[in-house]
Amino acid sequence: MAGMNQHVIVAGGGIGGLACALALARAGVRSVVLEQARAFAEVGAGLQLGPNAVRVLAEWGLMDNLLACAAFPAALRVRDAHDGRQLGQLRLGAMALARHGQHYATLHRADLHSLLLTAVQQRPEVQLRLGARLSRCEEDAASGVRVTLEGGDTLSAGALIGCDGLWSRVRAQMLGEQPVRATGHLAYRGLLRTTDVPPALRGNLVTAWLGPRLHVVHYPVKQGERFNLVAVVHGQLPSTDDPQAWTHAAHATDLRRALGPACEELMSMVNAVPDWTLWPLNDRPALRGPHEQAQGRVALLGDAAHPMRPYFAQGAAMAIEDAWTLGRLAQDPAAGDDWPARLALYAQTRWRRNARVQQLSQRNGVVFHASGLLRWGRNTAMALLGERLLDNTWLYEGPPEPRTSH
Ligand SMILES: Cc1cc2nc3c(=O)[nH]c(=O)nc-3n(C[C@H](O)[C@H](O)[C@H](O)COP(=O)(O)OP(=O)(O)OC[C@H]3O[C@@H](n4cnc5c(N)ncnc54)[C@H](O)[C@@H]3O)c2cc1C
């Protein structure tokens, strides 16, 4: 029984689940990762990783692997989507390193996932089960958590960490079924060879174009060999599409119509994208307190706890920070040696920061897509405050050390 109570079930093998298993393994905790997919596919598009997340990967010894697949942009440049003028700039590159002690990286989601997967596969503490879909979980205060898989298999462990994403089953069991929140925004995503990017936009930059009811972001990935581009516009998916799918048929003509009178330079970039995929953006309201992130032996991590709009580029980073915190607590004798106590401290440490990032992501959507007076105010503030408005020291110096008492 002691052995069983020490090991953990991690539901979901996305970035959050793999990071969680790795952090626990580093603390000497065994885990079984249950992933519903039968195989991991090269899915997704670009991700940005701030110094807060890169710091964790470096601590886990993954910096060389990150250097081998990511790009490290020199600056974030904000431009007006209609007239092309520069609205603001934040130096990244060497400046991020000097200010925040770590790099600012951009990479493909599949590369980050495979980097974590390789690390997890080297750990004897982690067992990975593909094609294993959690359908139910029950807690028994004396013996632990019991998980039932689709098909009827059962497993027991000392704790269950729900890393099963936006449509989390673990969350539904903990907090009741709640529908996801449709944002009314659609993301068109494309990947192109850097040699196909218009020469004026080929620089090592994150460029964000802001316009009324739209924004477009592009940056290099794969060590600068490819560019990732995402264009966010207002709209709905056809009602016949499966909202949980990660790719939908996308028509470049619909996107061009939604972008309206965008400037020539931006359109030259959009026109260079060979294929688009469409991704409806959904989120959930922030958790209302630690009691919603952990209850007894069950806790939520990553998108299962705090799915957010991608406008602060911190979804994957918050999942990695959650995982790091859990690993830290599993290692720390002051955090107690029983799972309910550790998970309560984990939730105490994480929920407020996650909620803040989630709320700022939502606010950025409003500011990015502003028109009229709000647009004028945004542009004026960016011109006056420059880097002070765009930098986020409180965020990039993270993750915060976990609390070790309630
Ligand atoms: C296919 C895919 C593509 C993505 N592409 C991008 C992108 O291009 N850009 C971006 O910014 N973000 C993307 N994201 C989201 C981003 O990866 C997450 O916001 C972030 O990394 C947090 O990860 P997570 O592990 O918490 O959740 P997720 O990445 O959603 O991972 C959840 C995992 O749990 C598995 N799962 C779900 N339910 C069950 C269950 N009942 N039993 C077992 N396993 C289950 C899923 O198959 C998935 O592997 C993508 C996510 C996915 C799943």
GROMACS .gro file of C-alpha atoms and ligand atoms in nm:
model
  459
    1MET     CA    1   0.000   0.000   0.000
    2ALA     CA    2   0.280   0.244   0.081
    3GLY     CA    3   0.424   0.196  -0.270
    4MET     CA    4   0.089   0.256  -0.437
    5ASN     CA    5   0.025   0.566  -0.232
    6GLN     CA    6   0.350   0.714  -0.350
    7HIS     CA    7   0.282   0.689  -0.718
    8VAL     CA    8   0.074   0.926  -0.923
    9ILE     CA    9  -0.158   0.900  -1.223
   10VAL     CA   10  -0.114   1.181  -1.474
   11ALA     CA   11  -0.415   1.211  -1.705
   12GLY     CA   12  -0.307   1.359  -2.040
   13GLY     CA   13   0.024   1.347  -2.226
   14GLY     CA   14   0.032   1.702  -2.367
   15ILE     CA   15   0.294   1.954  -2.267
   16GLY     CA   16   0.143   1.985  -1.918
   17GLY     CA   17   0.121   1.609  -1.857
   18LEU     CA   18   0.472   1.532  -1.980
   19ALA     CA   19   0.618   1.826  -1.785
   20CYS     CA   20   0.432   1.700  -1.476
   21ALA     CA   21   0.566   1.343  -1.511
   22LEU     CA   22   0.919   1.475  -1.565
   23ALA     CA   23   0.905   1.708  -1.263
   24LEU     CA   24   0.773   1.426  -1.044
   25ALA     CA   25   1.036   1.181  -1.173
   26ARG     CA   26   1.309   1.431  -1.085
   27ALA     CA   27   1.165   1.430  -0.731
   28GLY     CA   28   1.181   1.048  -0.727
   29VAL     CA   29   0.803   1.001  -0.770
   30ARG     CA   30   0.678   0.732  -1.006
   31SER     CA   31   0.390   0.807  -1.240
   32VAL     CA   32   0.172   0.654  -1.510
   33VAL     CA   33   0.082   0.897  -1.787
   34LEU     CA   34  -0.251   0.814  -1.954
   35GLU     CA   35  -0.288   0.962  -2.302
   36GLN     CA   36  -0.603   0.908  -2.505
   37ALA     CA   37  -0.427   0.940  -2.843
   38ARG     CA   38  -0.293   0.612  -2.988
   39ALA     CA   39   0.017   0.791  -3.115
   40PHE     CA   40   0.163   1.138  -3.076
   41ALA     CA   41   0.129   1.332  -3.401
   42GLU     CA   42   0.315   1.643  -3.522
   43VAL     CA   43   0.024   1.870  -3.432
   44GLY     CA   44  -0.010   2.233  -3.345
   45ALA     CA   45   0.171   2.542  -3.456
   46GLY     CA   46   0.401   2.793  -3.292
   47LEU     CA   47   0.440   2.868  -2.923
   48GLN     CA   48   0.627   3.147  -2.748
   49LEU     CA   49   0.810   3.062  -2.425
   50GLY     CA   50   0.899   3.348  -2.194
   51PRO     CA   51   1.206   3.342  -1.966
   52ASN     CA   52   0.987   3.202  -1.685
   53ALA     CA   53   0.929   2.878  -1.877
   54VAL     CA   54   1.276   2.863  -2.032
   55ARG     CA   55   1.418   2.886  -1.677
   56VAL     CA   56   1.236   2.564  -1.587
   57LEU     CA   57   1.355   2.381  -1.900
   58ALA     CA   58   1.712   2.492  -1.824
   59GLU     CA   59   1.684   2.365  -1.466
   60TRP     CA   60   1.565   2.032  -1.606
   61GLY     CA   61   1.877   2.007  -1.823
   62LEU     CA   62   1.688   2.062  -2.150
   63MET     CA   63   1.861   2.379  -2.270
   64ASP     CA   64   2.069   2.206  -2.540
   65ASN     CA   65   1.756   2.039  -2.676
   66LEU     CA   66   1.577   2.375  -2.679
   67LEU     CA   67   1.868   2.542  -2.858
   68ALA     CA   68   1.847   2.268  -3.121
   69CYS     CA   69   1.484   2.339  -3.215
   70ALA     CA   70   1.382   2.690  -3.107
   71ALA     CA   71   1.451   3.042  -3.232
   72PHE     CA   72   1.547   3.329  -3.002
   73PRO     CA   73   1.402   3.651  -3.145
   74ALA     CA   74   1.589   3.978  -3.095
   75ALA     CA   75   1.273   4.184  -3.030
   76LEU     CA   76   0.894   4.200  -3.019
   77ARG     CA   77   0.778   4.465  -3.265
   78VAL     CA   78   0.419   4.593  -3.251
   79ARG     CA   79   0.279   4.747  -3.571
   80ASP     CA   80  -0.048   4.892  -3.694
   81ALA     CA   81  -0.217   4.643  -3.928
   82HIS     CA   82  -0.368   4.919  -4.144
   83ASP     CA   83  -0.088   5.169  -4.202
   84GLY     CA   84   0.209   4.951  -4.103
   85ARG     CA   85   0.369   5.204  -3.867
   86GLN     CA   86   0.558   5.079  -3.562
   87LEU     CA   87   0.362   5.130  -3.238
   88GLY     CA   88   0.610   4.990  -2.989
   89GLN     CA   89   0.902   4.756  -2.937
   90LEU     CA   90   1.037   4.532  -2.662
   91ARG     CA   91   1.393   4.414  -2.693
   92LEU     CA   92   1.428   4.039  -2.633
   93GLY     CA   93   1.745   3.841  -2.722
   94ALA     CA   94   2.042   3.956  -2.514
   95MET     CA   95   1.820   4.210  -2.336
   96ALA     CA   96   1.579   3.940  -2.209
   97LEU     CA   97   1.881   3.748  -2.085
   98ALA     CA   98   2.021   4.055  -1.908
   99ARG     CA   99   1.687   4.165  -1.758
  100HIS     CA  100   1.530   3.834  -1.670
  101GLY     CA  101   1.826   3.597  -1.655
  102GLN     CA  102   1.688   3.368  -1.926
  103HIS     CA  103   1.611   3.355  -2.298
  104TYR     CA  104   1.284   3.432  -2.475
  105ALA     CA  105   1.218   3.146  -2.718
  106THR     CA  106   0.979   3.072  -3.004
  107LEU     CA  107   0.925   2.717  -3.125
  108HIS     CA  108   0.685   2.471  -3.278
  109ARG     CA  109   0.450   2.301  -3.030
  110ALA     CA  110   0.547   1.959  -3.171
  111ASP     CA  111   0.916   2.034  -3.100
  112LEU     CA  112   0.847   2.129  -2.738
  113HIS     CA  113   0.628   1.822  -2.699
  114SER     CA  114   0.890   1.591  -2.847
  115LEU     CA  115   1.166   1.744  -2.634
  116LEU     CA  116   0.963   1.666  -2.320
  117LEU     CA  117   0.865   1.324  -2.451
  118THR     CA  118   1.229   1.226  -2.508
  119ALA     CA  119   1.317   1.341  -2.156
  120VAL     CA  120   1.026   1.146  -2.005
  121GLN     CA  121   1.111   0.831  -2.202
  122GLN     CA  122   1.456   0.833  -2.042
  123ARG     CA  123   1.310   0.825  -1.690
  124PRO     CA  124   1.246   0.481  -1.539
  125GLU     CA  125   0.999   0.643  -1.298
  126VAL     CA  126   0.753   0.719  -1.581
  127GLN     CA  127   0.526   0.472  -1.757
  128LEU     CA  128   0.354   0.607  -2.066
  129ARG     CA  129   0.024   0.448  -2.174
  130LEU     CA  130  -0.108   0.554  -2.513
  131GLY     CA  131  -0.465   0.488  -2.622
  132ALA     CA  132  -0.570   0.515  -2.254
  133ARG     CA  133  -0.863   0.749  -2.203
  134LEU     CA  134  -0.973   0.834  -1.849
  135SER     CA  135  -1.347   0.821  -1.816
  136ARG     CA  136  -1.400   0.833  -1.436
  137CYS     CA  137  -1.213   0.892  -1.113
  138GLU     CA  138  -1.310   0.831  -0.752
  139GLU     CA  139  -1.128   0.910  -0.435
  140ASP     CA  140  -1.110   0.683  -0.138
  141ALA     CA  141  -0.963   0.869   0.158
  142ALA     CA  142  -0.798   0.553   0.293
  143SER     CA  143  -0.655   0.393  -0.018
  144GLY     CA  144  -0.607   0.666  -0.276
  145VAL     CA  145  -0.758   0.748  -0.615
  146ARG     CA  146  -0.916   0.499  -0.851
  147VAL     CA  147  -0.930   0.577  -1.221
  148THR     CA  148  -1.148   0.394  -1.472
  149LEU     CA  149  -1.045   0.398  -1.835
  150GLU     CA  150  -1.274   0.386  -2.133
  151GLY     CA  151  -1.306   0.011  -2.195
  152GLY     CA  152  -1.326  -0.067  -1.823
  153ASP     CA  153  -0.963  -0.105  -1.700
  154THR     CA  154  -0.898   0.045  -1.357
  155LEU     CA  155  -0.586   0.184  -1.190
  156SER     CA  156  -0.517   0.315  -0.839
  157ALA     CA  157  -0.260   0.561  -0.708
  158GLY     CA  158  -0.183   0.805  -0.430
  159ALA     CA  159  -0.286   1.105  -0.641
  160LEU     CA  160  -0.433   1.200  -0.977
  161ILE     CA  161  -0.317   1.506  -1.169
  162GLY     CA  162  -0.563   1.609  -1.439
  163CYS     CA  163  -0.355   1.741  -1.730
  164ASP     CA  164  -0.625   1.660  -1.981
  165GLY     CA  165  -0.663   2.000  -2.139
  166LEU     CA  166  -0.951   2.234  -2.216
  167TRP     CA  167  -1.216   1.959  -2.228
  168SER     CA  168  -1.084   1.791  -1.910
  169ARG     CA  169  -1.277   1.491  -1.774
  170VAL     CA  170  -1.097   1.522  -1.441
  171ARG     CA  171  -1.215   1.882  -1.410
  172ALA     CA  172  -1.573   1.782  -1.493
  173GLN     CA  173  -1.562   1.520  -1.215
  174MET     CA  174  -1.414   1.765  -0.967
  175LEU     CA  175  -1.610   2.080  -1.043
  176GLY     CA  176  -1.911   1.952  -1.237
  177GLU     CA  177  -1.975   1.977  -1.610
  178GLN     CA  178  -1.938   2.335  -1.728
  179PRO     CA  179  -1.941   2.434  -2.095
  180VAL     CA  180  -1.624   2.594  -2.235
  181ARG     CA  181  -1.649   2.965  -2.318
  182ALA     CA  182  -1.646   3.040  -2.691
  183THR     CA  183  -1.453   3.363  -2.745
  184GLY     CA  184  -1.601   3.441  -3.088
  185HIS     CA  185  -1.245   3.456  -3.219
  186LEU     CA  186  -1.097   3.231  -3.488
  187ALA     CA  187  -0.724   3.168  -3.529
  188TYR     CA  188  -0.593   3.099  -3.879
  189ARG     CA  189  -0.252   2.935  -3.852
  190GLY     CA  190   0.015   2.881  -4.111
  191LEU     CA  191   0.377   2.767  -4.129
  192LEU     CA  192   0.607   2.880  -4.407
  193ARG     CA  193   0.968   2.838  -4.511
  194THR     CA  194   1.174   3.139  -4.415
  195THR     CA  195   1.294   3.165  -4.776
  196ASP     CA  196   0.927   3.224  -4.873
  197VAL     CA  197   0.879   3.509  -4.622
  198PRO     CA  198   0.885   3.854  -4.788
  199PRO     CA  199   1.247   3.978  -4.739
  200ALA     CA  200   1.146   4.287  -4.539
  201LEU     CA  201   0.980   4.063  -4.277
  202ARG     CA  202   1.243   3.791  -4.259
  203GLY     CA  203   1.414   3.936  -3.951
  204ASN     CA  204   1.458   3.748  -3.625
  205LEU     CA  205   1.157   3.918  -3.465
  206VAL     CA  206   0.820   3.850  -3.311
  207THR     CA  207   0.595   4.087  -3.506
  208ALA     CA  208   0.244   4.165  -3.381
  209TRP     CA  209   0.011   4.359  -3.614
  210LEU     CA  210  -0.289   4.514  -3.439
  211GLY     CA  211  -0.608   4.629  -3.610
  212PRO     CA  212  -0.979   4.671  -3.529
  213ARG     CA  213  -1.126   4.324  -3.462
  214LEU     CA  214  -0.804   4.148  -3.564
  215HIS     CA  215  -0.440   4.085  -3.495
  216VAL     CA  216  -0.167   3.888  -3.666
  217VAL     CA  217   0.150   3.752  -3.505
  218HIS     CA  218   0.448   3.592  -3.677
  219TYR     CA  219   0.787   3.471  -3.560
  220PRO     CA  220   1.062   3.226  -3.655
  221VAL     CA  221   1.064   2.867  -3.528
  222LYS     CA  222   1.287   2.563  -3.600
  223GLN     CA  223   1.609   2.759  -3.551
  224GLY     CA  224   1.486   3.024  -3.794
  225GLU     CA  225   1.419   2.783  -4.083
  226ARG     CA  226   1.042   2.832  -4.068
  227PHE     CA  227   0.804   3.110  -3.974
  228ASN     CA  228   0.486   3.056  -3.779
  229LEU     CA  229   0.197   3.291  -3.847
  230VAL     CA  230  -0.133   3.323  -3.665
  231ALA     CA  231  -0.410   3.562  -3.769
  232VAL     CA  232  -0.694   3.611  -3.520
  233VAL     CA  233  -1.023   3.751  -3.646
  234HIS     CA  234  -1.380   3.762  -3.515
  235GLY     CA  235  -1.610   3.484  -3.636
  236GLN     CA  236  -1.765   3.144  -3.567
  237LEU     CA  237  -1.699   2.794  -3.697
  238PRO     CA  238  -1.967   2.635  -3.913
  239SER     CA  239  -2.204   2.459  -3.671
  240THR     CA  240  -2.131   2.123  -3.838
  241ASP     CA  241  -1.761   2.130  -3.730
  242ASP     CA  242  -1.639   1.940  -3.421
  243PRO     CA  243  -1.535   2.212  -3.173
  244GLN     CA  244  -1.280   1.978  -3.007
  245ALA     CA  245  -1.082   1.915  -3.328
  246TRP     CA  246  -0.747   2.093  -3.358
  247THR     CA  247  -0.766   2.161  -3.729
  248HIS     CA  248  -1.050   2.273  -3.951
  249ALA     CA  249  -1.061   2.349  -4.322
  250ALA     CA  250  -0.960   2.711  -4.369
  251HIS     CA  251  -1.015   2.926  -4.672
  252ALA     CA  252  -0.763   3.200  -4.746
  253THR     CA  253  -1.036   3.409  -4.910
  254ASP     CA  254  -1.236   3.416  -4.583
  255LEU     CA  255  -0.927   3.530  -4.398
  256ARG     CA  256  -0.844   3.802  -4.653
  257ARG     CA  257  -1.202   3.930  -4.627
  258ALA     CA  258  -1.182   3.937  -4.246
  259LEU     CA  259  -0.848   4.123  -4.254
  260GLY     CA  260  -1.013   4.399  -4.458
  261PRO     CA  261  -0.791   4.689  -4.549
  262ALA     CA  262  -0.465   4.556  -4.399
  263CYS     CA  263  -0.145   4.720  -4.527
  264GLU     CA  264   0.043   4.581  -4.824
  265GLU     CA  265   0.337   4.455  -4.620
  266LEU     CA  266   0.115   4.251  -4.389
  267MET     CA  267  -0.083   4.114  -4.684
  268SER     CA  268   0.241   4.011  -4.859
  269MET     CA  269   0.315   3.793  -4.556
  270VAL     CA  270  -0.039   3.652  -4.541
  271ASN     CA  271  -0.030   3.576  -4.915
  272ALA     CA  272   0.299   3.385  -4.876
  273VAL     CA  273   0.138   3.120  -4.649
  274PRO     CA  274   0.080   2.800  -4.852
  275ASP     CA  275  -0.186   2.634  -4.630
  276TRP     CA  276  -0.402   2.746  -4.344
  277THR     CA  277  -0.563   2.562  -4.059
  278LEU     CA  278  -0.843   2.709  -3.858
  279TRP     CA  279  -0.868   2.690  -3.482
  280PRO     CA  280  -1.164   2.825  -3.281
  281LEU     CA  281  -1.051   2.991  -2.958
  282ASN     CA  282  -1.222   2.884  -2.636
  283ASP     CA  283  -1.133   2.943  -2.274
  284ARG     CA  284  -1.288   2.922  -1.928
  285PRO     CA  285  -1.325   3.178  -1.651
  286ALA     CA  286  -1.040   3.175  -1.397
  287LEU     CA  287  -1.068   2.941  -1.098
  288ARG     CA  288  -1.219   3.113  -0.793
  289GLY     CA  289  -0.972   2.982  -0.540
  290PRO     CA  290  -0.728   2.702  -0.454
  291HIS     CA  291  -1.019   2.472  -0.364
  292GLU     CA  292  -1.101   2.456  -0.735
  293GLN     CA  293  -0.747   2.360  -0.840
  294ALA     CA  294  -0.700   2.076  -0.590
  295GLN     CA  295  -0.938   1.866  -0.381
  296GLY     CA  296  -0.797   1.589  -0.165
  297ARG     CA  297  -0.585   1.365  -0.386
  298VAL     CA  298  -0.689   1.518  -0.718
  299ALA     CA  299  -0.547   1.834  -0.876
  300LEU     CA  300  -0.568   2.013  -1.211
  301LEU     CA  301  -0.268   2.132  -1.411
  302GLY     CA  302  -0.226   2.332  -1.735
  303ASP     CA  303  -0.525   2.392  -1.960
  304ALA     CA  304  -0.743   2.162  -1.748
  305ALA     CA  305  -0.713   2.425  -1.473
  306HIS     CA  306  -0.668   2.752  -1.664
  307PRO     CA  307  -0.730   2.740  -2.039
  308MET     CA  308  -0.658   3.086  -2.175
  309ARG     CA  309  -0.673   3.293  -2.490
  310PRO     CA  310  -0.329   3.290  -2.651
  311TYR     CA  311  -0.287   3.673  -2.637
  312PHE     CA  312  -0.029   3.675  -2.361
  313ALA     CA  313   0.155   3.372  -2.507
  314GLN     CA  314   0.169   3.200  -2.167
  315GLY     CA  315  -0.057   2.889  -2.191
  316ALA     CA  316   0.225   2.637  -2.223
  317ALA     CA  317   0.444   2.838  -1.985
  318MET     CA  318   0.183   2.825  -1.707
  319ALA     CA  319   0.150   2.447  -1.755
  320ILE     CA  320   0.529   2.412  -1.724
  321GLU     CA  321   0.533   2.637  -1.415
  322ASP     CA  322   0.252   2.429  -1.257
  323ALA     CA  323   0.456   2.113  -1.318
  324TRP     CA  324   0.774   2.264  -1.176
  325THR     CA  325   0.586   2.369  -0.860
  326LEU     CA  326   0.446   2.021  -0.808
  327GLY     CA  327   0.791   1.867  -0.852
  328ARG     CA  328   0.937   2.111  -0.604
  329LEU     CA  329   0.672   2.028  -0.342
  330ALA     CA  330   0.718   1.654  -0.396
  331GLN     CA  331   1.085   1.701  -0.310
  332ASP     CA  332   1.037   1.924  -0.009
  333PRO     CA  333   0.998   1.753   0.332
  334ALA     CA  334   0.844   2.077   0.469
  335ALA     CA  335   0.549   2.025   0.231
  336GLY     CA  336   0.451   1.704   0.411
  337ASP     CA  337   0.462   1.355   0.270
  338ASP     CA  338   0.096   1.301   0.199
  339TRP     CA  339  -0.062   1.395  -0.132
  340PRO     CA  340  -0.361   1.594  -0.003
  341ALA     CA  341  -0.122   1.827   0.186
  342ARG     CA  342   0.114   1.868  -0.110
  343LEU     CA  343  -0.168   1.928  -0.355
  344ALA     CA  344  -0.326   2.188  -0.128
  345LEU     CA  345   0.008   2.377  -0.120
  346TYR     CA  346   0.041   2.336  -0.496
  347ALA     CA  347  -0.302   2.495  -0.550
  348GLN     CA  348  -0.226   2.774  -0.299
  349THR     CA  349   0.092   2.858  -0.487
  350ARG     CA  350  -0.050   2.845  -0.838
  351TRP     CA  351  -0.413   2.952  -0.863
  352ARG     CA  352  -0.379   3.329  -0.824
  353ARG     CA  353  -0.088   3.365  -1.067
  354ASN     CA  354  -0.266   3.147  -1.324
  355ALA     CA  355  -0.585   3.352  -1.282
  356ARG     CA  356  -0.394   3.676  -1.329
  357VAL     CA  357  -0.231   3.553  -1.651
  358GLN     CA  358  -0.568   3.423  -1.776
  359GLN     CA  359  -0.734   3.761  -1.709
  360LEU     CA  360  -0.450   3.953  -1.876
  361SER     CA  361  -0.475   3.725  -2.180
  362GLN     CA  362  -0.842   3.815  -2.208
  363ARG     CA  363  -0.772   4.186  -2.162
  364ASN     CA  364  -0.500   4.179  -2.430
  365GLY     CA  365  -0.759   4.048  -2.676
  366VAL     CA  366  -0.972   4.358  -2.616
  367VAL     CA  367  -0.673   4.594  -2.640
  368PHE     CA  368  -0.524   4.427  -2.951
  369HIS     CA  369  -0.856   4.442  -3.140
  370ALA     CA  370  -0.953   4.793  -3.025
  371SER     CA  371  -1.103   5.059  -3.247
  372GLY     CA  372  -1.194   5.426  -3.186
  373LEU     CA  373  -1.088   5.590  -2.862
  374LEU     CA  374  -0.949   5.274  -2.705
  375ARG     CA  375  -0.724   5.221  -3.009
  376TRP     CA  376  -0.603   5.581  -2.986
  377GLY     CA  377  -0.535   5.538  -2.612
  378ARG     CA  378  -0.345   5.213  -2.670
  379ASN     CA  379  -0.124   5.364  -2.940
  380THR     CA  380  -0.055   5.675  -2.733
  381ALA     CA  381   0.034   5.470  -2.425
  382MET     CA  382   0.269   5.253  -2.630
  383ALA     CA  383   0.440   5.559  -2.778
  384LEU     CA  384   0.480   5.721  -2.433
  385LEU     CA  385   0.568   5.419  -2.221
  386GLY     CA  386   0.747   5.201  -2.480
  387GLU     CA  387   0.915   4.899  -2.326
  388ARG     CA  388   0.772   4.969  -1.982
  389LEU     CA  389   0.428   4.878  -2.116
  390LEU     CA  390   0.539   4.564  -2.296
  391ASP     CA  391   0.779   4.410  -2.042
  392ASN     CA  392   0.647   4.187  -1.763
  393THR     CA  393   0.915   4.144  -1.500
  394TRP     CA  394   0.670   4.005  -1.241
  395LEU     CA  395   0.592   3.726  -1.486
  396TYR     CA  396   0.927   3.659  -1.649
  397GLU     CA  397   1.116   3.630  -1.320
  398GLY     CA  398   0.896   3.331  -1.226
  399PRO     CA  399   0.805   3.068  -1.143
  400PRO     CA  400   0.757   3.172  -0.781
  401GLU     CA  401   0.888   2.938  -0.512
  402PRO     CA  402   0.604   2.727  -0.371
  403ARG     CA  403   0.448   2.804  -0.036
  404THR     CA  404   0.529   2.538   0.216
  405SER     CA  405   0.261   2.624   0.471
  406HIS     CA  406  -0.111   2.696   0.436
  407LIG     C1  407  -0.318   1.895  -3.053
  407LIG     C2  408  -0.287   2.025  -2.985
  407LIG     C3  409  -0.234   2.131  -3.059
  407LIG     C4  410  -0.207   2.253  -2.996
  407LIG     N1  411  -0.154   2.352  -3.069
  407LIG     C5  412  -0.123   2.468  -3.010
  407LIG     C6  413  -0.060   2.569  -3.083
  407LIG     O1  414  -0.035   2.553  -3.200
  407LIG     N2  415  -0.030   2.686  -3.021
  407LIG     C7  416  -0.060   2.707  -2.888
  407LIG     O2  417  -0.030   2.814  -2.834
  407LIG     N3  418  -0.117   2.610  -2.815
  407LIG     C8  419  -0.149   2.493  -2.874
  407LIG     N4  420  -0.206   2.397  -2.802
  407LIG     C9  421  -0.238   2.426  -2.662
  407LIG    C10  422  -0.115   2.423  -2.579
  407LIG     O3  423  -0.039   2.310  -2.612
  407LIG    C11  424  -0.165   2.422  -2.437
  407LIG     O4  425  -0.230   2.544  -2.409
  407LIG    C12  426  -0.056   2.415  -2.338
  407LIG     O5  427   0.056   2.354  -2.385
  407LIG    C13  428  -0.108   2.347  -2.213
  407LIG     O6  429  -0.100   2.209  -2.236
  407LIG     P1  430  -0.184   2.100  -2.158
  407LIG     O7  431  -0.097   1.979  -2.156
  407LIG     O8  432  -0.237   2.152  -2.031
  407LIG     O9  433  -0.311   2.072  -2.249
  407LIG     P2  434  -0.320   2.006  -2.393
  407LIG    O10  435  -0.208   2.051  -2.476
  407LIG    O11  436  -0.457   2.029  -2.441
  407LIG    O12  437  -0.300   1.850  -2.365
  407LIG    C14  438  -0.400   1.769  -2.308
  407LIG    C15  439  -0.367   1.624  -2.340
  407LIG    O13  440  -0.457   1.541  -2.269
  407LIG    C16  441  -0.508   1.440  -2.356
  407LIG     N5  442  -0.641   1.402  -2.303
  407LIG    C17  443  -0.754   1.475  -2.303
  407LIG     N6  444  -0.854   1.410  -2.242
  407LIG    C18  445  -0.802   1.291  -2.198
  407LIG    C19  446  -0.855   1.182  -2.125
  407LIG     N7  447  -0.984   1.179  -2.082
  407LIG     N8  448  -0.775   1.077  -2.097
  407LIG    C20  449  -0.643   1.076  -2.141
  407LIG     N9  450  -0.588   1.178  -2.210
  407LIG    C21  451  -0.667   1.286  -2.237
  407LIG    C22  452  -0.513   1.509  -2.492
  407LIG    O14  453  -0.514   1.417  -2.597
  407LIG    C23  454  -0.385   1.592  -2.488
  407LIG    O15  455  -0.273   1.518  -2.531
  407LIG    C24  456  -0.235   2.273  -2.859
  407LIG    C25  457  -0.288   2.165  -2.785
  407LIG    C26  458  -0.313   2.042  -2.847
  407LIG    C27  459  -0.369   1.925  -2.767
   0.00000   0.00000   0.00000
